[in-house]
Coordinates of C-alpha atoms in Angstrom, one line a residue:
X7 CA 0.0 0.0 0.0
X8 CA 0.9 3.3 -1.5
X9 CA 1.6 6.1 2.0
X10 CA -1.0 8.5 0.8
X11 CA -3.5 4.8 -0.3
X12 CA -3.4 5.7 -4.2
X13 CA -3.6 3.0 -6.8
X14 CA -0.3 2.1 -8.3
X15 CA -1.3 4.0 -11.6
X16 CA -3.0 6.8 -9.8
X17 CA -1.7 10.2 -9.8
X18 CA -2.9 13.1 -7.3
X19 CA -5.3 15.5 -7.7
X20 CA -4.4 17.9 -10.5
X21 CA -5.3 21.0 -11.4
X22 CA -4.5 24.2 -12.9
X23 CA -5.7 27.6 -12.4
X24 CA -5.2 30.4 -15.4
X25 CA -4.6 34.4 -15.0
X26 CA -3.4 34.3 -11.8
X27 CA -1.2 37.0 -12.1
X28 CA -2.7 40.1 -13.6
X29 CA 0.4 41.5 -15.3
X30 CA 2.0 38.5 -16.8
X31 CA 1.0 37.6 -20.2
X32 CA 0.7 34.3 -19.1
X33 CA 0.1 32.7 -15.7
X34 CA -0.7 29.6 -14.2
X35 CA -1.2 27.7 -10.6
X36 CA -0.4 24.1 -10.6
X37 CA -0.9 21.8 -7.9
X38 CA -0.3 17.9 -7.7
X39 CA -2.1 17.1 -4.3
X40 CA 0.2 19.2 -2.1
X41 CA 2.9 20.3 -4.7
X42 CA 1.9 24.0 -5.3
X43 CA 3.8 26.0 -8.3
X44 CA 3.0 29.4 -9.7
X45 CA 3.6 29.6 -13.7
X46 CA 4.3 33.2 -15.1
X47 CA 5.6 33.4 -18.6
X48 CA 6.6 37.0 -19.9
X49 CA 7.5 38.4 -23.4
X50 CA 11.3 40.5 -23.8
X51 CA 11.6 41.7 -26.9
X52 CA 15.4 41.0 -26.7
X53 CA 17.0 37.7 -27.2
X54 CA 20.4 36.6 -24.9
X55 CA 23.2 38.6 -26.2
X56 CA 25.0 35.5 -28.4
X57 CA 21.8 35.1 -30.1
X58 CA 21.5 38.7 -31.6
X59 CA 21.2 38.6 -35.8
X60 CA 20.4 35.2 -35.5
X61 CA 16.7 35.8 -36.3
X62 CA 15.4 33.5 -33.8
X63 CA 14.0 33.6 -30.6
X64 CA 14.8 31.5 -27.2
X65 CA 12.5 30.1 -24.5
X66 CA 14.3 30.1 -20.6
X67 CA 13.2 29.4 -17.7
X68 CA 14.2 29.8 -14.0
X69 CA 13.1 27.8 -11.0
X70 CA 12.9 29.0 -7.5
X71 CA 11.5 27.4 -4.1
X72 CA 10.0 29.7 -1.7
X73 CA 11.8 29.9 2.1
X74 CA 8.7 27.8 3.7
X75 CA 7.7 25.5 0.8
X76 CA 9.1 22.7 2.8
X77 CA 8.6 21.8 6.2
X78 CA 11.9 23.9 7.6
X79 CA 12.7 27.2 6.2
X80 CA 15.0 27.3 4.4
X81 CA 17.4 30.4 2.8
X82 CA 16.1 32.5 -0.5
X83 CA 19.2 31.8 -3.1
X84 CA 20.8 35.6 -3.2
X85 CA 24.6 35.8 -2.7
X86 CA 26.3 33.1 -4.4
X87 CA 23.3 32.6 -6.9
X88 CA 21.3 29.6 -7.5
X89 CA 22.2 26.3 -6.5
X90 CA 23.5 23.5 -8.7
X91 CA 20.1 22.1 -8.5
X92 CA 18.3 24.7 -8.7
X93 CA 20.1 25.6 -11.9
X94 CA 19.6 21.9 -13.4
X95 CA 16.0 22.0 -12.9
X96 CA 15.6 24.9 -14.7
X97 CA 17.5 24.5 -17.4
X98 CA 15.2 21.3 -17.6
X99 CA 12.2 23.4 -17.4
X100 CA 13.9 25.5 -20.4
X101 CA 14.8 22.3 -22.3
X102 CA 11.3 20.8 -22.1
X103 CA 9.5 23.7 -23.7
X104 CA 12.0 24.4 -26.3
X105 CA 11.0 21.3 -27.9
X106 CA 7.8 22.2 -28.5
X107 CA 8.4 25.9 -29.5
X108 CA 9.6 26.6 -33.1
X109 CA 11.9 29.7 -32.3
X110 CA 12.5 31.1 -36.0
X111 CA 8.6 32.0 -35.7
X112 CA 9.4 33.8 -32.6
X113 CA 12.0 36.6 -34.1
X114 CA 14.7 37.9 -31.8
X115 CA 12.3 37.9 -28.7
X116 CA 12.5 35.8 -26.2
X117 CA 9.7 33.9 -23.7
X118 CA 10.7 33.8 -20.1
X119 CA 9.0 31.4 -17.7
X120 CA 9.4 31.7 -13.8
X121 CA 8.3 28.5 -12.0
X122 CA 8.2 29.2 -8.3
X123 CA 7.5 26.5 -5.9
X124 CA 5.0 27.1 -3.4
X125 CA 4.8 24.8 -1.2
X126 CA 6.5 21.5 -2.2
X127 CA 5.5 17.7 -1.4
X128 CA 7.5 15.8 -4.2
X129 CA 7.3 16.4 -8.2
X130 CA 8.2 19.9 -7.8
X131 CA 10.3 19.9 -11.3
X132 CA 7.6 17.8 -13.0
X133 CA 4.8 20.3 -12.0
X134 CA 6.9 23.2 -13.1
X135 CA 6.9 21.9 -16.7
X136 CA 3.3 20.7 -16.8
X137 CA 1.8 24.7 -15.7
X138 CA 4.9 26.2 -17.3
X139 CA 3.1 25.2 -20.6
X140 CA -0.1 26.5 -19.8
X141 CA 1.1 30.0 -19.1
X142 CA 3.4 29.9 -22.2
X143 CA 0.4 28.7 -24.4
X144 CA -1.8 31.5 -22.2
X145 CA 1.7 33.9 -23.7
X146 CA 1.4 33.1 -27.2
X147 CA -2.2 33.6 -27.6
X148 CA -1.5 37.0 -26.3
X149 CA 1.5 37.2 -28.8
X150 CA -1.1 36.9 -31.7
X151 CA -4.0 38.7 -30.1
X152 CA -2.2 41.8 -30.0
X153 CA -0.2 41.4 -32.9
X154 CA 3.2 40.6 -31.6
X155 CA 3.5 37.8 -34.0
X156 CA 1.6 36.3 -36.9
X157 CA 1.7 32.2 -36.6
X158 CA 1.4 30.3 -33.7
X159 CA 5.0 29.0 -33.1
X160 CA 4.1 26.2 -30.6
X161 CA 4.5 23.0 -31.9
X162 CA 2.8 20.1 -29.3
X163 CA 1.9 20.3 -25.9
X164 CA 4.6 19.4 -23.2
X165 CA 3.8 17.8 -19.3
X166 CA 6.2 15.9 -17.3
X167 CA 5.7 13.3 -14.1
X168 CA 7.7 11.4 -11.9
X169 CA 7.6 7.1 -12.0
X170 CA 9.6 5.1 -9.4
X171 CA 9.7 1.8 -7.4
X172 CA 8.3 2.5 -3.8
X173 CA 8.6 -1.1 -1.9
X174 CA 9.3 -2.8 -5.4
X175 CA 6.7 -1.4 -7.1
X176 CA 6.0 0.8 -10.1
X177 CA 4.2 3.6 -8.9
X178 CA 2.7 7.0 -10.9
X179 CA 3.5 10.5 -9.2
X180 CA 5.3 10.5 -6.4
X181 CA 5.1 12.3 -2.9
X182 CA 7.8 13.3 -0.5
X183 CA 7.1 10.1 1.3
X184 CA 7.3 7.8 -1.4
X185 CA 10.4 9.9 -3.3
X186 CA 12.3 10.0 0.3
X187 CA 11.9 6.2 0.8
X188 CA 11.9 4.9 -3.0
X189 CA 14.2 2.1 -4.5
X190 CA 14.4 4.1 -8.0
X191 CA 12.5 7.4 -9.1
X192 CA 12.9 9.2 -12.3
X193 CA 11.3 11.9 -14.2
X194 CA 9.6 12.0 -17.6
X195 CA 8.9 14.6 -20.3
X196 CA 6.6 13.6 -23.0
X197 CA 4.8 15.9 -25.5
X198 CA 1.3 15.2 -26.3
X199 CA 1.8 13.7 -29.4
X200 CA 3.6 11.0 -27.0
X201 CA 7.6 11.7 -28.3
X202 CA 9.9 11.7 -25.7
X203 CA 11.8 14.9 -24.5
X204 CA 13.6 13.7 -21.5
X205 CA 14.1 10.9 -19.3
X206 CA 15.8 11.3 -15.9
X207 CA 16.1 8.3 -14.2
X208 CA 18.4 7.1 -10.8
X209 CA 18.4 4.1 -9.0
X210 CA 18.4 4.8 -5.0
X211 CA 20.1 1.4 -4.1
X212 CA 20.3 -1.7 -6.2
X213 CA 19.8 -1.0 -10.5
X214 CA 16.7 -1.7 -11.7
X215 CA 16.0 -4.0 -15.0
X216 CA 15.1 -3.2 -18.1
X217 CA 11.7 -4.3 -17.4
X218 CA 11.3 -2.2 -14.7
X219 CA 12.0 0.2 -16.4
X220 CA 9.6 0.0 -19.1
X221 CA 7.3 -0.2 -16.7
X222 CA 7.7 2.9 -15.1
X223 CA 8.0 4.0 -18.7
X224 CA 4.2 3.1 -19.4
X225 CA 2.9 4.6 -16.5
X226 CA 4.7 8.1 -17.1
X227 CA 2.7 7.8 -20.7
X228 CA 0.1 7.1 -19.1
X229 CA -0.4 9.3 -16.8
X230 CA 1.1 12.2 -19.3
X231 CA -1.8 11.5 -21.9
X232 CA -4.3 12.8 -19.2
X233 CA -2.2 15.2 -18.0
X234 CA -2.6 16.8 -21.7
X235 CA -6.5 16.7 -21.4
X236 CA -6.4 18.3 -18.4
X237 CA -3.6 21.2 -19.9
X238 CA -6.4 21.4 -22.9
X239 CA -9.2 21.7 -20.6
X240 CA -7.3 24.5 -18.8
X241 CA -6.3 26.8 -21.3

């Protein structure tokens, strides 16, 4: 039995709340059960300096956890900048969406989405990708609503979740309790056509098989195929 009693192929409740923020062009509040993200994505009509005259655009991203998302508080990241995590899960948060966005469509402008956690009870990197699309797809239809840009440069819808063993097991979307205790956990990004944009995957203790594996492959499908309705139903 699962900590929080979900089916083995059961996610937590999801849901995503759009225009939160007033000023963004986009916004977005995820939450998986307990994990809590606010989505902003805003338009800069500048790209990164080594990417002037290229006549594309760029898609970034930056990911920050608030000092009492977890159960202790814990620092804001000022002086010595972000942390190594922190900077590898948003430039996996970038990644993601940059597969789905065709930037020579953009121009030299680029989309910036800040994914700030919360409150935080597992999944926090997998949530970030899953409302970070909502608010960008919430940016771009500004972007051709006011005139910014003539076609619609996104390609496919983009979500992410996190698979792993928890007492041998295969389980779908994991909590703190079940990442903090689990034999293997890893992280998928899918599009909604079903291609895969990144698989992060760690075993905790002993390897796991190639079976296992493709297990935990088929529930991350799965459970990203309804994650996409429910992006669809959102925005």
């Amino acid at each position: 039995m699962r900590p929080s009693g979900r089916a083995f192929n059961e996610m937590r409740t999801v849901s995503f709340e759009t225009g939160v923020n007033r000023y963004a062009e986009g916004s977005c509040l995820v939450k998986f059960g307990n994990t809590h993200v606010l989505c902003t994505a805003s338009w800069d009509e500048q790209v990164p300096p080594w990417m002037r005259n290229s006549g594309k655009g760029w898609v970034t991203a930056e990911y920050n956890m608030l000092p009492r998302s977890t159960h202790t508080r814990m620092r804001r990241e000022r002086k010595d900048g972000p942390s190594g995590r922190t900077q590898e899960i948003q430039r996996l948060i970038g990644r993601s969406l940059r597969a789905v966005v065709d930037m020579g469509i953009l121009g030299e402008r680029q989309i910036l989405l800040d994914c700030d956690v919360i409150q935080a009870d597992g999944g926090t990197r997998t949530a970030s990708i899953t409302g970070a699309y909502v608010a960008l797809r919430q940016a771009v239809t500004w972007a051709m609503t006011n005139g910014v840009i003539k076609k619609d440069p996104i390609t496919d819808s983009v979500a992410a979740i996190s698979c792993g063993l928890y007492s041998g097991s295969p389980v779908m979307d994991l909590d703190y309790d079940e990442d903090s205790n689990a034999q293997a956990d890893a992280n998928f990004v899918i599009t909604g056509s079903g291609g895969i944009v990144e698989i992060q995957g760690t075993a905790e203790g002993d390897p796991f098989s190639d079976e296992q594996f493709l297990a935990l492959l088929g529930l991350a499908k799965t459970a990203c195929v309804e994650l996409t309705e429910k992006q669809k139903a959102a925005i």
